[in-house]
Amino acid sequence: EEMTEEERHFQDRVDADEKIEPKDWMPEGYRKTLIRQIAQHAHSEVVGQLPEGNWITRAPTLERKAILLAKVQDEAGHGLYLYCAAETLGISRDELTEKLLDGSMKYSSIFNYPTLNWADIGAVGWLVDGAAIMNQVPLQRTSYGPYSRAMIRICKEESFHQRQGYDIMMKMAKGTPEQKRMAQDAMNRFWYPALMMFGPSDKDSVHSAQSMAWKIKINTNDELRQKFVDQTVPQAEYLGLTIPDPDLKWNEETGHYDFSEPDWSEFYEVLKGNGPCNTERLEARRKAWDDGAWVRDGLMAHAEKRAARRTA
Ligand code: 3HC
């Protein structure tokens, strides 16, 4: 239907690449889809610490432990930047956490897959953070100011995340035959779940059209997935690893790799909560939330006492 005067003015601002700030007028739908995307992005950062956190105490050397610890701490910080950006839209962090725990908000499907051995930590850094970089770099230009600034800050740290993962894969792929087998096995298990991180194919993406008009999404899901495949195939070749897709091949005409789509029925099963680790991940977040209740209550009581003293 026809745009109102305000909607027209808002769209002109977005089209002119102006940044929309918290106090500016915005369509209710813009606010809603930003809360949805930023909060789920934040939930992904927080839940994403679990698969890697599992290996901090099992790292093969002190150096690897220190690197992994630094990366997991970075992810926690990314979550906090993004929750702060979501709060500027008028929703509290507590509400967002409750929505994660009651299943009404999502986190990235990739974190519902297990990290079975150390090679998986390499594959996660290389492929998962590699895909996250592919998705987050364009988001630095998103129309909503607080989200754009959070992305600029986060992207500065992501390349270290990807490099340390690729470094683990290089060591193992060029190590003993058993290490190379582990690296190949990790590649086999993380390849398709990493492709799913970019979302359903464009024809099945419910939010893309509107999100691109509002510059909440800068590229389509398939565009970024293709860029990720084009960039990752040479990296796998350098490692001497085989991408688990017999139909993967360079297409001279398009200048891109042709590749097999992930199993979308698996994707939607994972989104429904039936992935390998969904229950375990949400249980861990619920336990953290419950175990921290006394700290939150204590801080609130303290803050109320201090406020009462000030007004007394
Ligand atoms: N996992 C879980 N849900 C997914 C998903 C995935 N991999 N891909 C899509 N979805 C969901 C969408 O959220 C939407 O459901 P909703 O309406 O309940 O939110 C539905 O599937 C339809 O997908 P659409 O393509 O229509 O949805 P979007 O336009 O929101 O596109 C997206 C999905 C590309 C993930 C987009 O939301 C986005 O770019 N988000 C910001 C980046 C982000 O969240 N990345 C996740 C990983 S962050 C990370 O890995 C941290 C790194 O440091 C490790």
mmCIF file of N, CA and C in Angstrom, residues 56-146:
data_model
loop_
_atom_site.group_PDB
_atom_site.id
_atom_site.type_symbol
_atom_site.label_atom_id
_atom_site.label_comp_id
_atom_site.label_asym_id
_atom_site.label_seq_id
_atom_site.Cartn_x
_atom_site.Cartn_y
_atom_site.Cartn_z
ATOM 1 N N ILE A 56 38.617 -25.612 25.843
ATOM 2 C CA ILE A 56 39.654 -24.749 26.461
ATOM 3 C C ILE A 56 40.506 -25.584 27.408
ATOM 4 N N THR A 57 39.880 -26.444 28.209
ATOM 5 C CA THR A 57 40.666 -27.251 29.168
ATOM 6 C C THR A 57 41.326 -28.448 28.474
ATOM 7 N N ARG A 58 40.984 -28.679 27.212
ATOM 8 C CA ARG A 58 41.545 -29.862 26.525
ATOM 9 C C ARG A 58 42.510 -29.460 25.413
ATOM 10 N N ALA A 59 42.861 -28.158 25.330
ATOM 11 C CA ALA A 59 43.742 -27.708 24.239
ATOM 12 C C ALA A 59 45.077 -28.456 24.318
ATOM 13 N N PRO A 60 45.691 -28.752 23.160
ATOM 14 C CA PRO A 60 46.919 -29.570 23.156
ATOM 15 C C PRO A 60 48.152 -28.870 23.720
ATOM 16 N N THR A 61 48.181 -27.538 23.687
ATOM 17 C CA THR A 61 49.339 -26.829 24.273
ATOM 18 C C THR A 61 48.818 -25.597 25.028
ATOM 19 N N LEU A 62 49.698 -25.037 25.854
ATOM 20 C CA LEU A 62 49.336 -23.834 26.614
ATOM 21 C C LEU A 62 49.041 -22.684 25.644
ATOM 22 N N GLU A 63 49.824 -22.621 24.553
ATOM 23 C CA GLU A 63 49.634 -21.542 23.567
ATOM 24 C C GLU A 63 48.238 -21.648 22.952
ATOM 25 N N ARG A 64 47.842 -22.880 22.571
ATOM 26 C CA ARG A 64 46.523 -23.060 21.948
ATOM 27 C C ARG A 64 45.421 -22.734 22.943
ATOM 28 N N LYS A 65 45.665 -23.064 24.218
ATOM 29 C CA LYS A 65 44.667 -22.763 25.260
ATOM 30 C C LYS A 65 44.490 -21.261 25.376
ATOM 31 N N ALA A 66 45.614 -20.521 25.379
ATOM 32 C CA ALA A 66 45.552 -19.063 25.510
ATOM 33 C C ALA A 66 44.832 -18.444 24.310
ATOM 34 N N ILE A 67 45.128 -18.951 23.110
ATOM 35 C CA ILE A 67 44.490 -18.410 21.897
ATOM 36 C C ILE A 67 42.984 -18.666 21.930
ATOM 37 N N LEU A 68 42.599 -19.901 22.296
ATOM 38 C CA LEU A 68 41.170 -20.254 22.292
ATOM 39 C C LEU A 68 40.429 -19.465 23.367
ATOM 40 N N LEU A 69 41.106 -19.287 24.525
ATOM 41 C CA LEU A 69 40.486 -18.516 25.618
ATOM 42 C C LEU A 69 40.213 -17.082 25.152
ATOM 43 N N ALA A 70 41.205 -16.499 24.451
ATOM 44 C CA ALA A 70 41.053 -15.120 23.961
ATOM 45 C C ALA A 70 39.901 -15.043 22.964
ATOM 46 N N LYS A 71 39.786 -16.046 22.106
ATOM 47 C CA LYS A 71 38.712 -16.022 21.095
ATOM 48 C C LYS A 71 37.344 -16.128 21.756
ATOM 49 N N VAL A 72 37.199 -17.061 22.704
ATOM 50 C CA VAL A 72 35.893 -17.244 23.362
ATOM 51 C C VAL A 72 35.513 -15.988 24.138
ATOM 52 N N GLN A 73 36.522 -15.356 24.762
ATOM 53 C CA GLN A 73 36.234 -14.091 25.464
ATOM 54 C C GLN A 73 35.771 -13.022 24.463
ATOM 55 N N ASP A 74 36.412 -12.975 23.283
ATOM 56 C CA ASP A 74 35.978 -12.025 22.242
ATOM 57 C C ASP A 74 34.506 -12.243 21.902
ATOM 58 N N GLU A 75 34.118 -13.521 21.760
ATOM 59 C CA GLU A 75 32.722 -13.806 21.358
ATOM 60 C C GLU A 75 31.755 -13.291 22.421
ATOM 61 N N ALA A 76 32.138 -13.448 23.692
ATOM 62 C CA ALA A 76 31.271 -12.924 24.768
ATOM 63 C C ALA A 76 31.110 -11.419 24.592
ATOM 64 N N GLY A 77 32.224 -10.743 24.301
ATOM 65 C CA GLY A 77 32.175 -9.295 24.098
ATOM 66 C C GLY A 77 31.316 -8.923 22.899
ATOM 67 N N HIS A 78 31.407 -9.728 21.831
ATOM 68 C CA HIS A 78 30.571 -9.440 20.640
ATOM 69 C C HIS A 78 29.101 -9.518 21.029
ATOM 70 N N GLY A 79 28.784 -10.525 21.863
ATOM 71 C CA GLY A 79 27.394 -10.660 22.315
ATOM 72 C C GLY A 79 26.954 -9.413 23.070
ATOM 73 N N LEU A 80 27.827 -8.905 23.922
ATOM 74 C CA LEU A 80 27.446 -7.731 24.738
ATOM 75 C C LEU A 80 27.259 -6.494 23.867
ATOM 76 N N TYR A 81 28.171 -6.274 22.872
ATOM 77 C CA TYR A 81 27.981 -5.118 21.968
ATOM 78 C C TYR A 81 26.599 -5.215 21.320
ATOM 79 N N LEU A 82 26.255 -6.427 20.865
ATOM 80 C CA LEU A 82 25.017 -6.589 20.093
ATOM 81 C C LEU A 82 23.784 -6.468 20.984
ATOM 82 N N TYR A 83 23.860 -6.986 22.245
ATOM 83 C CA TYR A 83 22.717 -6.778 23.156
ATOM 84 C C TYR A 83 22.544 -5.282 23.422
ATOM 85 N N CYS A 84 23.668 -4.556 23.563
ATOM 86 C CA CYS A 84 23.565 -3.097 23.764
ATOM 87 C C CYS A 84 22.873 -2.454 22.562
ATOM 88 N N ALA A 85 23.248 -2.868 21.353
ATOM 89 C CA ALA A 85 22.617 -2.295 20.148
ATOM 90 C C ALA A 85 21.119 -2.606 20.149
ATOM 91 N N ALA A 86 20.759 -3.822 20.561
ATOM 92 C CA ALA A 86 19.326 -4.190 20.583
ATOM 93 C C ALA A 86 18.582 -3.368 21.634
ATOM 94 N N GLU A 87 19.244 -3.105 22.781
ATOM 95 C CA GLU A 87 18.565 -2.326 23.848
ATOM 96 C C GLU A 87 18.189 -0.927 23.366
ATOM 97 N N THR A 88 18.953 -0.356 22.419
ATOM 98 C CA THR A 88 18.618 1.005 21.949
ATOM 99 C C THR A 88 17.273 1.017 21.225
ATOM 100 N N LEU A 89 16.733 -0.183 20.915
ATOM 101 C CA LEU A 89 15.450 -0.262 20.187
ATOM 102 C C LEU A 89 14.287 -0.451 21.144
ATOM 103 N N GLY A 90 14.588 -0.391 22.458
ATOM 104 C CA GLY A 90 13.499 -0.390 23.442
ATOM 105 C C GLY A 90 13.135 -1.759 23.965
ATOM 106 N N ILE A 91 14.102 -2.674 24.023
ATOM 107 C CA ILE A 91 13.815 -3.974 24.627
ATOM 108 C C ILE A 91 14.972 -4.281 25.578
ATOM 109 N N SER A 92 14.669 -4.947 26.727
ATOM 110 C CA SER A 92 15.748 -5.163 27.710
ATOM 111 C C SER A 92 16.485 -6.470 27.439
ATOM 112 N N ARG A 93 17.690 -6.538 27.948
ATOM 113 C CA ARG A 93 18.508 -7.748 27.793
ATOM 114 C C ARG A 93 17.836 -8.929 28.485
ATOM 115 N N ASP A 94 17.168 -8.647 29.623
ATOM 116 C CA ASP A 94 16.474 -9.746 30.322
ATOM 117 C C ASP A 94 15.402 -10.343 29.424
ATOM 118 N N GLU A 95 14.600 -9.459 28.778
ATOM 119 C CA GLU A 95 13.536 -9.959 27.881
ATOM 120 C C GLU A 95 14.142 -10.800 26.761
ATOM 121 N N LEU A 96 15.269 -10.304 26.209
ATOM 122 C CA LEU A 96 15.892 -11.026 25.095
ATOM 123 C C LEU A 96 16.375 -12.403 25.552
ATOM 124 N N THR A 97 16.941 -12.459 26.771
ATOM 125 C CA THR A 97 17.400 -13.756 27.294
ATOM 126 C C THR A 97 16.222 -14.693 27.499
ATOM 127 N N GLU A 98 15.117 -14.152 28.049
ATOM 128 C CA GLU A 98 13.926 -15.005 28.255
ATOM 129 C C GLU A 98 13.434 -15.556 26.913
ATOM 130 N N LYS A 99 13.496 -14.711 25.872
ATOM 131 C CA LYS A 99 13.015 -15.159 24.548
ATOM 132 C C LYS A 99 13.924 -16.237 23.954
ATOM 133 N N LEU A 100 15.217 -16.149 24.273
ATOM 134 C CA LEU A 100 16.116 -17.221 23.818
ATOM 135 C C LEU A 100 15.736 -18.517 24.535
ATOM 136 N N LEU A 101 15.525 -18.404 25.849
ATOM 137 C CA LEU A 101 15.291 -19.619 26.649
ATOM 138 C C LEU A 101 13.920 -20.219 26.377
ATOM 139 N N ASP A 102 12.926 -19.378 25.992
ATOM 140 C CA ASP A 102 11.605 -19.979 25.738
ATOM 141 C C ASP A 102 11.462 -20.388 24.268
ATOM 142 N N GLY A 103 12.545 -20.224 23.509
ATOM 143 C CA GLY A 103 12.531 -20.710 22.123
ATOM 144 C C GLY A 103 11.891 -19.763 21.132
ATOM 145 N N SER A 104 11.448 -18.581 21.605
ATOM 146 C CA SER A 104 10.809 -17.676 20.631
ATOM 147 C C SER A 104 11.856 -16.863 19.872
ATOM 148 N N MET A 105 13.113 -16.929 20.306
ATOM 149 C CA MET A 105 14.174 -16.317 19.505
ATOM 150 C C MET A 105 15.230 -17.377 19.210
ATOM 151 N N LYS A 106 15.911 -17.225 18.084
ATOM 152 C CA LYS A 106 16.854 -18.237 17.603
ATOM 153 C C LYS A 106 18.308 -17.838 17.867
ATOM 154 N N TYR A 107 19.175 -18.790 17.634
ATOM 155 C CA TYR A 107 20.612 -18.530 17.511
ATOM 156 C C TYR A 107 21.057 -19.360 16.303
ATOM 157 N N SER A 108 22.252 -19.076 15.778
ATOM 158 C CA SER A 108 22.681 -19.702 14.528
ATOM 159 C C SER A 108 22.726 -21.226 14.636
ATOM 160 N N SER A 109 22.142 -21.874 13.632
ATOM 161 C CA SER A 109 22.007 -23.343 13.610
ATOM 162 C C SER A 109 23.344 -24.057 13.803
ATOM 163 N N ILE A 110 24.410 -23.426 13.376
ATOM 164 C CA ILE A 110 25.728 -24.081 13.364
ATOM 165 C C ILE A 110 26.136 -24.551 14.748
ATOM 166 N N PHE A 111 25.648 -23.830 15.783
ATOM 167 C CA PHE A 111 26.114 -24.139 17.135
ATOM 168 C C PHE A 111 25.383 -25.323 17.744
ATOM 169 N N ASN A 112 24.509 -25.940 16.941
ATOM 170 C CA ASN A 112 23.854 -27.159 17.410
ATOM 171 C C ASN A 112 24.576 -28.412 16.955
ATOM 172 N N TYR A 113 25.800 -28.206 16.421
ATOM 173 C CA TYR A 113 26.612 -29.364 16.023
ATOM 174 C C TYR A 113 27.736 -29.528 17.034
ATOM 175 N N PRO A 114 28.120 -30.772 17.347
ATOM 176 C CA PRO A 114 29.120 -31.010 18.398
ATOM 177 C C PRO A 114 30.555 -30.781 17.927
ATOM 178 N N THR A 115 31.426 -30.433 18.874
ATOM 179 C CA THR A 115 32.865 -30.363 18.573
ATOM 180 C C THR A 115 33.486 -31.606 19.208
ATOM 181 N N LEU A 116 33.783 -32.603 18.394
ATOM 182 C CA LEU A 116 34.156 -33.937 18.888
ATOM 183 C C LEU A 116 35.641 -34.072 19.190
ATOM 184 N N ASN A 117 36.483 -33.266 18.516
ATOM 185 C CA ASN A 117 37.931 -33.376 18.781
ATOM 186 C C ASN A 117 38.600 -32.054 18.405
ATOM 187 N N TRP A 118 39.928 -31.982 18.606
ATOM 188 C CA TRP A 118 40.628 -30.710 18.425
ATOM 189 C C TRP A 118 40.574 -30.197 16.992
ATOM 190 N N ALA A 119 40.502 -31.113 16.023
ATOM 191 C CA ALA A 119 40.434 -30.662 14.619
ATOM 192 C C ALA A 119 39.154 -29.854 14.398
ATOM 193 N N ASP A 120 38.098 -30.172 15.165
ATOM 194 C CA ASP A 120 36.841 -29.429 15.038
ATOM 195 C C ASP A 120 37.045 -27.967 15.422
ATOM 196 N N ILE A 121 37.938 -27.717 16.373
ATOM 197 C CA ILE A 121 38.187 -26.321 16.783
ATOM 198 C C ILE A 121 38.846 -25.564 15.630
ATOM 199 N N GLY A 122 39.676 -26.277 14.863
ATOM 200 C CA GLY A 122 40.260 -25.663 13.664
ATOM 201 C C GLY A 122 39.188 -25.403 12.619
ATOM 202 N N ALA A 123 38.321 -26.399 12.399
ATOM 203 C CA ALA A 123 37.274 -26.258 11.381
ATOM 204 C C ALA A 123 36.286 -25.151 11.760
ATOM 205 N N VAL A 124 36.000 -25.027 13.069
ATOM 206 C CA VAL A 124 35.071 -23.969 13.513
ATOM 207 C C VAL A 124 35.683 -22.601 13.228
ATOM 208 N N GLY A 125 36.941 -22.408 13.614
ATOM 209 C CA GLY A 125 37.591 -21.106 13.372
ATOM 210 C C GLY A 125 37.635 -20.820 11.883
ATOM 211 N N TRP A 126 38.076 -21.786 11.120
ATOM 212 C CA TRP A 126 38.263 -21.586 9.663
ATOM 213 C C TRP A 126 36.935 -21.392 8.944
ATOM 214 N N LEU A 127 35.979 -22.310 9.151
ATOM 215 C CA LEU A 127 34.739 -22.290 8.361
ATOM 216 C C LEU A 127 33.637 -21.445 9.010
ATOM 217 N N VAL A 128 33.408 -21.627 10.313
ATOM 218 C CA VAL A 128 32.306 -20.899 10.968
ATOM 219 C C VAL A 128 32.644 -19.419 11.069
ATOM 220 N N ASP A 129 33.855 -19.111 11.555
ATOM 221 C CA ASP A 129 34.206 -17.681 11.636
ATOM 222 C C ASP A 129 34.443 -17.114 10.247
ATOM 223 N N GLY A 130 34.895 -17.971 9.315
ATOM 224 C CA GLY A 130 35.051 -17.525 7.923
ATOM 225 C C GLY A 130 33.699 -17.123 7.352
ATOM 226 N N ALA A 131 32.671 -17.937 7.605
ATOM 227 C CA ALA A 131 31.322 -17.615 7.117
ATOM 228 C C ALA A 131 30.780 -16.382 7.838
ATOM 229 N N ALA A 132 31.069 -16.308 9.149
ATOM 230 C CA ALA A 132 30.577 -15.155 9.919
ATOM 231 C C ALA A 132 31.192 -13.863 9.394
ATOM 232 N N ILE A 133 32.467 -13.905 9.020
ATOM 233 C CA ILE A 133 33.129 -12.706 8.456
ATOM 234 C C ILE A 133 32.450 -12.315 7.150
ATOM 235 N N MET A 134 32.168 -13.310 6.307
ATOM 236 C CA MET A 134 31.540 -13.066 4.993
ATOM 237 C C MET A 134 30.213 -12.345 5.195
ATOM 238 N N ASN A 135 29.514 -12.718 6.280
ATOM 239 C CA ASN A 135 28.190 -12.159 6.562
ATOM 240 C C ASN A 135 28.298 -10.823 7.281
ATOM 241 N N GLN A 136 29.303 -10.669 8.123
ATOM 242 C CA GLN A 136 29.375 -9.474 8.976
ATOM 243 C C GLN A 136 30.053 -8.281 8.305
ATOM 244 N N VAL A 137 30.979 -8.520 7.384
ATOM 245 C CA VAL A 137 31.674 -7.388 6.742
ATOM 246 C C VAL A 137 30.670 -6.459 6.037
ATOM 247 N N PRO A 138 29.761 -6.992 5.215
ATOM 248 C CA PRO A 138 28.773 -6.081 4.584
ATOM 249 C C PRO A 138 27.870 -5.392 5.616
ATOM 250 N N LEU A 139 27.630 -6.076 6.762
ATOM 251 C CA LEU A 139 26.709 -5.505 7.765
ATOM 252 C C LEU A 139 27.304 -4.266 8.428
ATOM 253 N N GLN A 140 28.592 -3.995 8.196
ATOM 254 C CA GLN A 140 29.168 -2.747 8.735
ATOM 255 C C GLN A 140 28.471 -1.545 8.101
ATOM 256 N N ARG A 141 27.863 -1.762 6.920
ATOM 257 C CA ARG A 141 27.199 -0.651 6.196
ATOM 258 C C ARG A 141 25.684 -0.655 6.414
ATOM 259 N N THR A 142 25.233 -1.404 7.426
ATOM 260 C CA THR A 142 23.786 -1.469 7.663
ATOM 261 C C THR A 142 23.250 -0.100 8.077
ATOM 262 N N SER A 143 21.962 0.128 7.820
ATOM 263 C CA SER A 143 21.410 1.486 7.992
ATOM 264 C C SER A 143 21.268 1.883 9.466
ATOM 265 N N TYR A 144 21.179 0.908 10.388
ATOM 266 C CA TYR A 144 20.933 1.293 11.788
ATOM 267 C C TYR A 144 22.280 1.572 12.478
ATOM 268 N N GLY A 145 22.488 2.793 12.926
ATOM 269 C CA GLY A 145 23.759 3.258 13.486
ATOM 270 C C GLY A 145 24.380 2.336 14.519
ATOM 271 N N PRO A 146 23.654 2.048 15.615
ATOM 272 C CA PRO A 146 24.265 1.209 16.658
ATOM 273 C C PRO A 146 24.688 -0.178 16.147
#
